Short mmCIF file of C-alpha atoms in Angstrom, two decimals:
data_model
loop_
_atom_site.label_atom_id
_atom_site.label_comp_id
_atom_site.label_asym_id
_atom_site.label_seq_id
_atom_site.Cartn_x
_atom_site.Cartn_y
_atom_site.Cartn_z
CA MET A 3 22.46 35.72 -29.09
CA THR A 4 21.96 39.05 -27.38
CA LYS A 5 19.00 38.83 -25.02
CA ARG A 6 18.07 42.50 -25.32
CA TYR A 7 17.71 42.37 -29.10
CA ALA A 8 15.87 39.05 -29.00
CA THR A 9 13.30 40.41 -26.54
CA LEU A 10 12.75 43.57 -28.58
CA ALA A 11 12.48 41.48 -31.75
CA ALA A 12 9.78 39.23 -30.31
CA ALA A 13 7.76 42.21 -29.09
CA SER A 14 8.10 44.01 -32.41
CA ILE A 15 7.16 40.99 -34.53
CA LEU A 16 4.13 40.18 -32.37
CA THR A 17 2.87 43.77 -32.27
CA GLY A 18 3.49 44.25 -35.97
CA ALA A 19 1.67 41.05 -36.89
CA ILE A 20 -1.37 42.06 -34.82
CA VAL A 21 -1.48 45.56 -36.33
CA ARG A 22 -0.92 44.21 -39.85
CA TYR A 23 -3.69 41.65 -39.66
CA ALA A 24 -6.05 44.22 -38.11
CA GLY A 25 -5.39 46.40 -41.15
CA ILE A 26 -6.00 43.49 -43.50
CA VAL A 27 -9.28 42.63 -41.78
CA ALA A 28 -10.37 46.27 -42.01
CA LEU A 29 -9.49 46.27 -45.70
CA ILE A 30 -11.51 43.10 -46.33
CA ARG A 31 -14.52 44.28 -44.32
CA ARG A 32 -14.66 47.78 -45.78
CA HIS A 33 -18.02 49.04 -46.95
CA GLY A 34 -18.28 50.18 -50.53
CA ASN A 35 -15.47 50.44 -53.02
CA GLU A 36 -13.54 53.25 -51.40
CA ILE A 37 -10.18 52.60 -49.79
CA THR A 38 -9.30 55.26 -47.25
CA PRO A 39 -5.83 55.85 -45.84
CA TRP A 40 -7.09 54.83 -42.41
CA ILE A 41 -7.53 51.31 -43.72
CA ILE A 42 -4.11 51.06 -45.41
CA VAL A 43 -2.02 52.77 -42.69
CA PRO A 44 -2.30 49.94 -40.09
CA ALA A 45 -1.14 47.37 -42.65
CA ILE A 46 1.88 49.53 -43.58
CA ILE A 47 2.78 50.22 -39.94
CA GLY A 48 2.39 46.52 -39.12
CA ASN A 49 4.69 45.54 -41.98
CA LEU A 50 7.34 48.02 -40.83
CA LEU A 51 7.15 46.70 -37.25
CA VAL A 52 7.52 43.11 -38.46
CA LEU A 53 10.50 44.07 -40.61
CA ALA A 54 12.09 45.88 -37.65
CA GLY A 55 11.52 42.81 -35.49
CA PHE A 56 13.21 40.55 -38.01
CA ALA A 57 16.11 42.99 -38.26
CA LEU A 58 16.53 42.97 -34.47
CA TYR A 59 16.38 39.17 -34.38
CA VAL A 60 19.01 38.84 -37.10
CA LYS A 61 21.18 41.42 -35.31
CA SER A 62 20.84 39.44 -32.08
CA LYS A 63 22.36 36.47 -33.90
CA GLY A 64 25.25 38.60 -35.18
CA ARG A 65 24.23 38.34 -38.83
CA ASN A 66 23.90 40.78 -41.71
CA LEU A 67 20.63 42.74 -41.74
CA ALA A 68 19.89 41.50 -45.27
CA TRP A 69 18.79 38.22 -43.68
CA ALA A 70 15.79 40.08 -42.27
CA LEU A 71 14.33 40.42 -45.76
CA LEU A 72 14.09 36.64 -46.00
CA GLY A 73 11.72 36.54 -43.06
CA PHE A 74 9.76 39.52 -44.30
CA PHE A 75 9.02 38.41 -47.86
CA ASN A 76 8.32 34.76 -47.15
CA GLU A 77 7.14 34.62 -43.57
CA LEU A 78 6.65 30.95 -42.87
CA ILE A 79 9.77 29.62 -44.59
CA GLY A 80 11.74 32.74 -43.68
CA ILE A 81 11.01 32.46 -39.97
CA CYS A 82 12.05 28.81 -40.01
CA VAL A 83 15.33 29.66 -41.75
CA LEU A 84 16.01 32.56 -39.38
CA MET A 85 15.41 30.34 -36.36
CA TYR A 86 18.03 27.86 -37.53
CA LEU A 87 20.73 30.41 -38.36
CA THR A 88 23.84 29.80 -36.31
CA ASP A 89 24.65 32.34 -33.65
CA ARG A 90 27.66 34.50 -34.44
CA SER A 91 27.19 37.12 -31.76
CA GLY A 92 29.63 35.61 -29.27
CA ASP A 93 27.04 35.84 -26.47
CA ARG A 94 25.81 32.28 -26.01
CA TRP A 95 22.70 32.36 -23.89
CA ASN A 96 20.40 29.56 -24.87
CA THR A 97 16.78 29.32 -23.87
#
């Protein structure tokens, strides 16, 4: 596993999750029936950051980037599956 990609992946997933859930909370707590772009944009940006984080994590394990979609669409099960993927990167640093 490449340490650089793993560190960037963790930062991206954490930041994206925080931004995404802030957008979801803003959407739930909105006043009235209007949905403004300022409410939807954080959720979209958060989702893109989470997807980028999963892509970096999968790349750090030397896998195909399609594996990142598994973690994105089904977070809980997907994250567990991604964690247990074998490392094919050739760089064997284990934490």
